[in-house]
C-alpha atoms as an extended CHARMM CRD file, in Angstrom:
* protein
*
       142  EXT
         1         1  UNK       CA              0.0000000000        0.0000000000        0.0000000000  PROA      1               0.0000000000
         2         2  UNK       CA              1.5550000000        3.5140000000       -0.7870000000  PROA      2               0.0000000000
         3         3  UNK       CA              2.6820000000        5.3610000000        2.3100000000  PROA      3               0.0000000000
         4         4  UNK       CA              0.3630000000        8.0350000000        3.1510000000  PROA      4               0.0000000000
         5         5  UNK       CA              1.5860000000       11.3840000000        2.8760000000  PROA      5               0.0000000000
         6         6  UNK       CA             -1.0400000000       13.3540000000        3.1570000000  PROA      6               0.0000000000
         7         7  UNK       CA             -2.5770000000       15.0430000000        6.6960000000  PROA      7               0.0000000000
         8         8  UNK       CA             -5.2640000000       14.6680000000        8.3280000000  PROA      8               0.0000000000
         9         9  UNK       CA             -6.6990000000       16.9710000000       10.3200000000  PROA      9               0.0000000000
        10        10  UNK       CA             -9.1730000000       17.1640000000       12.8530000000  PROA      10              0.0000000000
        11        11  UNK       CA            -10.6140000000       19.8020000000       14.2100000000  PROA      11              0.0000000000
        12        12  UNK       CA            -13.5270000000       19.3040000000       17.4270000000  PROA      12              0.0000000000
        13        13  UNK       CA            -12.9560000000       19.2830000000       20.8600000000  PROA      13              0.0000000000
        14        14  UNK       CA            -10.1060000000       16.5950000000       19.7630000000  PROA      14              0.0000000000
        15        15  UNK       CA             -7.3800000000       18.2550000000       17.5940000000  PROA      15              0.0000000000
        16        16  UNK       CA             -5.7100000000       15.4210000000       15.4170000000  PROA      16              0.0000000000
        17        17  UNK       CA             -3.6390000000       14.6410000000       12.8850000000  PROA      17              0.0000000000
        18        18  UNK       CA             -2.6680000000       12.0710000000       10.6380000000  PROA      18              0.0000000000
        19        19  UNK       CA              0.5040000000       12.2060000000        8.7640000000  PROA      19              0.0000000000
        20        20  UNK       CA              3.4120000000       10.2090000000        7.2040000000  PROA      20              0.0000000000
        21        21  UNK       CA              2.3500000000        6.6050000000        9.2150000000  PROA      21              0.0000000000
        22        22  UNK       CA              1.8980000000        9.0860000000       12.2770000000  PROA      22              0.0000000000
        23        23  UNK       CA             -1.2550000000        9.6790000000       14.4160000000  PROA      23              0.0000000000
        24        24  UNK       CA             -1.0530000000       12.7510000000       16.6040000000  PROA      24              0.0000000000
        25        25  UNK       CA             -3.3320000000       14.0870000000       19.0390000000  PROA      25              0.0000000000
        26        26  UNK       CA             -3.1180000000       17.7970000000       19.1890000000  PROA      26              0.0000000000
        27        27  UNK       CA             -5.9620000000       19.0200000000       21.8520000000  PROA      27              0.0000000000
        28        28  UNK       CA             -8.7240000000       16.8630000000       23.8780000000  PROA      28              0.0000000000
        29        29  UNK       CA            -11.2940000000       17.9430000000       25.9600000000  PROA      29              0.0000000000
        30        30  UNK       CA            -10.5670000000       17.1750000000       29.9110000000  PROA      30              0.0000000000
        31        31  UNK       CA            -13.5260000000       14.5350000000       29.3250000000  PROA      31              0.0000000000
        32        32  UNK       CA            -11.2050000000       12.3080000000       27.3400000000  PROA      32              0.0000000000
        33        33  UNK       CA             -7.7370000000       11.6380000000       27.7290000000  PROA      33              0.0000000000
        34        34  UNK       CA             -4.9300000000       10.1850000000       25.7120000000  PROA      34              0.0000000000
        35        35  UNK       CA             -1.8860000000        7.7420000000       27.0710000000  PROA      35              0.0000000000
        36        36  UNK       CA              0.9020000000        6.4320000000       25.7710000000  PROA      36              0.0000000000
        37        37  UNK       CA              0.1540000000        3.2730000000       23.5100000000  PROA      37              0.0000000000
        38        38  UNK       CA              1.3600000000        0.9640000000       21.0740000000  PROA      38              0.0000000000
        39        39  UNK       CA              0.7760000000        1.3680000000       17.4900000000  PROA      39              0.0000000000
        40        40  UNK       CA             -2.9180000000        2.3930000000       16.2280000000  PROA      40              0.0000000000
        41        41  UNK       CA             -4.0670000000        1.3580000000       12.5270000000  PROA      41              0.0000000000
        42        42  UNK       CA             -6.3760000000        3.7190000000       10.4940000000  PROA      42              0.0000000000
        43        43  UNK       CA             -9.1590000000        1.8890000000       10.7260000000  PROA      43              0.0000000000
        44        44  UNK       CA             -9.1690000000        2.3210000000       14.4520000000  PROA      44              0.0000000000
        45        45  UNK       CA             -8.7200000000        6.2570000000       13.9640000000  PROA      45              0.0000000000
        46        46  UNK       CA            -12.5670000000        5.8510000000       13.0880000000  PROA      46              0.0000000000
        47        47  UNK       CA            -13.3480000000        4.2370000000       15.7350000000  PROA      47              0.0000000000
        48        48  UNK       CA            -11.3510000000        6.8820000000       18.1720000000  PROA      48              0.0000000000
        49        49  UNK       CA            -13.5070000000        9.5740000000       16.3440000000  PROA      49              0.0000000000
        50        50  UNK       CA            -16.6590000000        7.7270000000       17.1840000000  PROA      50              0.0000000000
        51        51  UNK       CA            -15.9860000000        7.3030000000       20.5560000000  PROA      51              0.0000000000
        52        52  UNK       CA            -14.8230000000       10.8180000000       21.2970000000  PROA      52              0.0000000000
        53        53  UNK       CA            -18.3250000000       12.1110000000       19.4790000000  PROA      53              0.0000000000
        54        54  UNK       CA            -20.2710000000        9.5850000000       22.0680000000  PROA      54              0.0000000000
        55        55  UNK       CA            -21.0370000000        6.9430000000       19.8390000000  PROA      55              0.0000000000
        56        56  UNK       CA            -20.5310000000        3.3050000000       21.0150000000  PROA      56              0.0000000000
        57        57  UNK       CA            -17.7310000000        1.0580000000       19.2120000000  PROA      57              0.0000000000
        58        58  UNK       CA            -17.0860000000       -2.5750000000       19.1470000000  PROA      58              0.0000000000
        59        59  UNK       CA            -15.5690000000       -4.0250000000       22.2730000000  PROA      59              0.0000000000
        60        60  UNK       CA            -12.5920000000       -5.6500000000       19.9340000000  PROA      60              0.0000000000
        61        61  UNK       CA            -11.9190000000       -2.5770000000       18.4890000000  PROA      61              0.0000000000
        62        62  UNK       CA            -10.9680000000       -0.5890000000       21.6650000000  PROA      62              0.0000000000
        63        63  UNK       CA             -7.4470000000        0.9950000000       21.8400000000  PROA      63              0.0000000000
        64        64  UNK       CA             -5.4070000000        1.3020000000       24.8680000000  PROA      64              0.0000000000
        65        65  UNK       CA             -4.2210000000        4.7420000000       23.9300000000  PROA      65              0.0000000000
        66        66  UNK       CA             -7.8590000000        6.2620000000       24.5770000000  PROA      66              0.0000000000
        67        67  UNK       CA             -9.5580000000        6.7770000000       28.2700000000  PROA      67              0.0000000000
        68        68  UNK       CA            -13.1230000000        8.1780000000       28.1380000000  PROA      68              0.0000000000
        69        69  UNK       CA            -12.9040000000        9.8080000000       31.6180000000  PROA      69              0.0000000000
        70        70  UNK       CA            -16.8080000000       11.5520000000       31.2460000000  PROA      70              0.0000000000
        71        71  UNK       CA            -18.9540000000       10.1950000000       28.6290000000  PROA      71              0.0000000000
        72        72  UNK       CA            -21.6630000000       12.8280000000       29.0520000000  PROA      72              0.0000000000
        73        73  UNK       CA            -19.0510000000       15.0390000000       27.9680000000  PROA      73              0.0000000000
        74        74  UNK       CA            -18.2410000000       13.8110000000       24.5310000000  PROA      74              0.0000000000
        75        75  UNK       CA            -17.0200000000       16.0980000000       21.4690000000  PROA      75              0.0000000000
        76        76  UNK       CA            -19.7260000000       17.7990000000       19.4020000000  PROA      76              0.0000000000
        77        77  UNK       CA            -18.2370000000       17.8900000000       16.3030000000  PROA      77              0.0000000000
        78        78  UNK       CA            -15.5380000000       16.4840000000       14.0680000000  PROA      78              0.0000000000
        79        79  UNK       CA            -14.4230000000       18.4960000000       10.7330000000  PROA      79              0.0000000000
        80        80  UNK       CA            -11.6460000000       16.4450000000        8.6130000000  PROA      80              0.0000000000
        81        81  UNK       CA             -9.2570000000       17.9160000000        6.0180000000  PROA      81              0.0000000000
        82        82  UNK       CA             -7.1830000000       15.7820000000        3.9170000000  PROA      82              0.0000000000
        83        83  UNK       CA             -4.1100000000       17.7800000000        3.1160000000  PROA      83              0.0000000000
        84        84  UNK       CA             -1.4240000000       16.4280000000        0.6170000000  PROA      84              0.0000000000
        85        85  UNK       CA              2.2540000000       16.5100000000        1.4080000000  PROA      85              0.0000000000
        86        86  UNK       CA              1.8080000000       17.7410000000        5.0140000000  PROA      86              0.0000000000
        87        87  UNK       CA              4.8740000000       15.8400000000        6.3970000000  PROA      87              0.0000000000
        88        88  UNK       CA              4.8140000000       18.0290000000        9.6250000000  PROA      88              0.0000000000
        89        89  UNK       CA              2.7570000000       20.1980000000       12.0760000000  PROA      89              0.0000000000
        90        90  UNK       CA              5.6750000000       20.6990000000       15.0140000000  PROA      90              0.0000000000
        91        91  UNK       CA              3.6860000000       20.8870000000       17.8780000000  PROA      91              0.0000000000
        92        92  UNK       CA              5.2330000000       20.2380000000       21.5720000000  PROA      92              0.0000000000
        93        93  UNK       CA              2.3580000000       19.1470000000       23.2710000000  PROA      93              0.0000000000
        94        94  UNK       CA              1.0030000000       16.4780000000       20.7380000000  PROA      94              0.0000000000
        95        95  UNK       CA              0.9110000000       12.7480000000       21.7960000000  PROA      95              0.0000000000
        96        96  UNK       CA              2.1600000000       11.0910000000       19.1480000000  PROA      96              0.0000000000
        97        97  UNK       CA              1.4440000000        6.7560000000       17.7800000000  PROA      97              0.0000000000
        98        98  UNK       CA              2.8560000000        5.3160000000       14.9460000000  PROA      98              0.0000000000
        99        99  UNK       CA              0.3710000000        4.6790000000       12.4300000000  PROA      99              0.0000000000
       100       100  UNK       CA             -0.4470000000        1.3590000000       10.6000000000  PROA      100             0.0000000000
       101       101  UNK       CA             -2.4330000000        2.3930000000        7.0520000000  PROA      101             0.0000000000
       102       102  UNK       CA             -4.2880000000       -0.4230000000        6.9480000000  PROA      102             0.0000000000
       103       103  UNK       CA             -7.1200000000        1.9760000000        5.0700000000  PROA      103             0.0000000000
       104       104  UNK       CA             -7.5810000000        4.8500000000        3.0600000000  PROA      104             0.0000000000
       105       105  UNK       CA             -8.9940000000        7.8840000000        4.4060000000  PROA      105             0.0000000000
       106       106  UNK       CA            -11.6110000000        7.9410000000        2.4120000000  PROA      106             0.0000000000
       107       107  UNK       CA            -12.9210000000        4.8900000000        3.8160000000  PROA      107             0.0000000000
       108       108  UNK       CA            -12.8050000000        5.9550000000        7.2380000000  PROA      108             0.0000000000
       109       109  UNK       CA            -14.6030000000        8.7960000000        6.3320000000  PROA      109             0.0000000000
       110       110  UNK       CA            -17.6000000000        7.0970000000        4.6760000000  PROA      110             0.0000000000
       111       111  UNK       CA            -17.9900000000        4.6160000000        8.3290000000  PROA      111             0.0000000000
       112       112  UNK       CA            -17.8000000000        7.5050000000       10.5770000000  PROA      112             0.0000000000
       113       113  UNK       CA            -20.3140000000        9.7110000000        8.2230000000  PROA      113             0.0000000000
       114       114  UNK       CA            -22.5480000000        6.4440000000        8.1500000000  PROA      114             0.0000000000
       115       115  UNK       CA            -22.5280000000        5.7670000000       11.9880000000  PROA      115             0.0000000000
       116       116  UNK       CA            -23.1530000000        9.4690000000       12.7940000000  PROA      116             0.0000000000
       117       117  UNK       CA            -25.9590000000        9.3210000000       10.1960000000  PROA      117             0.0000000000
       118       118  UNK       CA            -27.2980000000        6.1860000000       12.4860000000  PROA      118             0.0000000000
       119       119  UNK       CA            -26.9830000000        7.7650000000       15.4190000000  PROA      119             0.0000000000
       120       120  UNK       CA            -28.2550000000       11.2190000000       14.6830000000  PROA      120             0.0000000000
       121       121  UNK       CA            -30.7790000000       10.5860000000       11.7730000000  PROA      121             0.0000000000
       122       122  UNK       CA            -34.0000000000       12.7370000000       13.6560000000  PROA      122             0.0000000000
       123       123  UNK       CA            -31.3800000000       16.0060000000       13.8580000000  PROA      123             0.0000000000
       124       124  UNK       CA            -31.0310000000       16.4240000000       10.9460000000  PROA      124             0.0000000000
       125       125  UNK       CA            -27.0290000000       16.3160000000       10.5450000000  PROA      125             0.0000000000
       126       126  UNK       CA            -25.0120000000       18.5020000000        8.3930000000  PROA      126             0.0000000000
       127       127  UNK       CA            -21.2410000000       16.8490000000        7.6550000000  PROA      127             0.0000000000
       128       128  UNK       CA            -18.4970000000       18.3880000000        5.2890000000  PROA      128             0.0000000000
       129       129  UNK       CA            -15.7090000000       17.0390000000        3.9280000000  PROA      129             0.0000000000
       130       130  UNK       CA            -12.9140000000       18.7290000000        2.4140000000  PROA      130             0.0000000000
       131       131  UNK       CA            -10.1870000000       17.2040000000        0.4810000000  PROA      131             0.0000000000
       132       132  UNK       CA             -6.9300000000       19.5910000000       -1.3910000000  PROA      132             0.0000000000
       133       133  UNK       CA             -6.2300000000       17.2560000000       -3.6920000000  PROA      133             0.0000000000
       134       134  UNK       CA             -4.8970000000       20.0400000000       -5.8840000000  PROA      134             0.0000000000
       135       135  UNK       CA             -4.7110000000       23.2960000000       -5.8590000000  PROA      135             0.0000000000
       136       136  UNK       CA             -8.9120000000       23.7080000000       -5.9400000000  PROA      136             0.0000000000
       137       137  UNK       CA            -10.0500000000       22.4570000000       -2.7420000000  PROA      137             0.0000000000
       138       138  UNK       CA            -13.4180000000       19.7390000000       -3.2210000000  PROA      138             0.0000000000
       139       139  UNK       CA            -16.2170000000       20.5640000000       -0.7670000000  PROA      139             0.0000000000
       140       140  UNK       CA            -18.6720000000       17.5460000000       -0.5600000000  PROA      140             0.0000000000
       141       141  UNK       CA            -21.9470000000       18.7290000000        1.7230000000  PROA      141             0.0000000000
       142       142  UNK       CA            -24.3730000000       16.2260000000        2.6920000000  PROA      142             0.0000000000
């Protein structure tokens, strides 16, 4: 599979990236709370988005790198950009896991739009996705 080097980046209460076989988390709310841990794969950054939005995984699919501390106090919202060539945000503060792409993001994108399409299907949901693929960023509403 061709290395990923493109970035992902989240933006909710949970700040994330994804970049060059790298998962970093940026900001989290004091309701969730991030420890050192082995490697994650990027099918398992879904499920670390759905759990910090409230929703419930799969038991097998729980990482050790992830503490729900308060889960009345999940994140809201989760917007995504897909950036290519982003080999580096710098931050201090981030906690960082080496990332297995054992996906593309475009996948993970479609489960975590379908859950929270499940889950919140009588509100109504907005999501947004934005991908610079080139120099024209593609805005997909639904």
């Amino acid at each position: 599979m061709k290395m990923l080097k493109s970035g992902l980046i989240t933006l909710c209460s949970v700040l994330v990236t994804v970049r060059a076989n790298e998962f970093s988390i940026l900001h989290t709310p004091e309701a969730i709370e991030f420890q050192p841990s082995s490697t994650i794969d990027l099918r398992t950054v879904k499920d670390v988005f759905t759990a910090a939005l409230g929703i419930s995984v799969k038991q097998d699919h729980r990482w050790s790198g992830m503490d729900i501390k308060n889960p009345f106090e999940t994140t809201e919202a989760v917007v995504s950009f897909i950036i290519p060539g982003l080999s580096s945000l710098n931050f201090l503060h981030a906690h960082d896991y080496d990332l297995l792409i054992n996906d593309n993001t475009d996948n993970v994108y479609d489960s975590l739009l379908n859950l929270i399409s499940h889950k919140y299907a009588a509100n109504n949901q907005t999501t947004v996705k934005v991908t610079f693929k080139s120099s024209e960023p593609e805005v997909i509403i639904k």
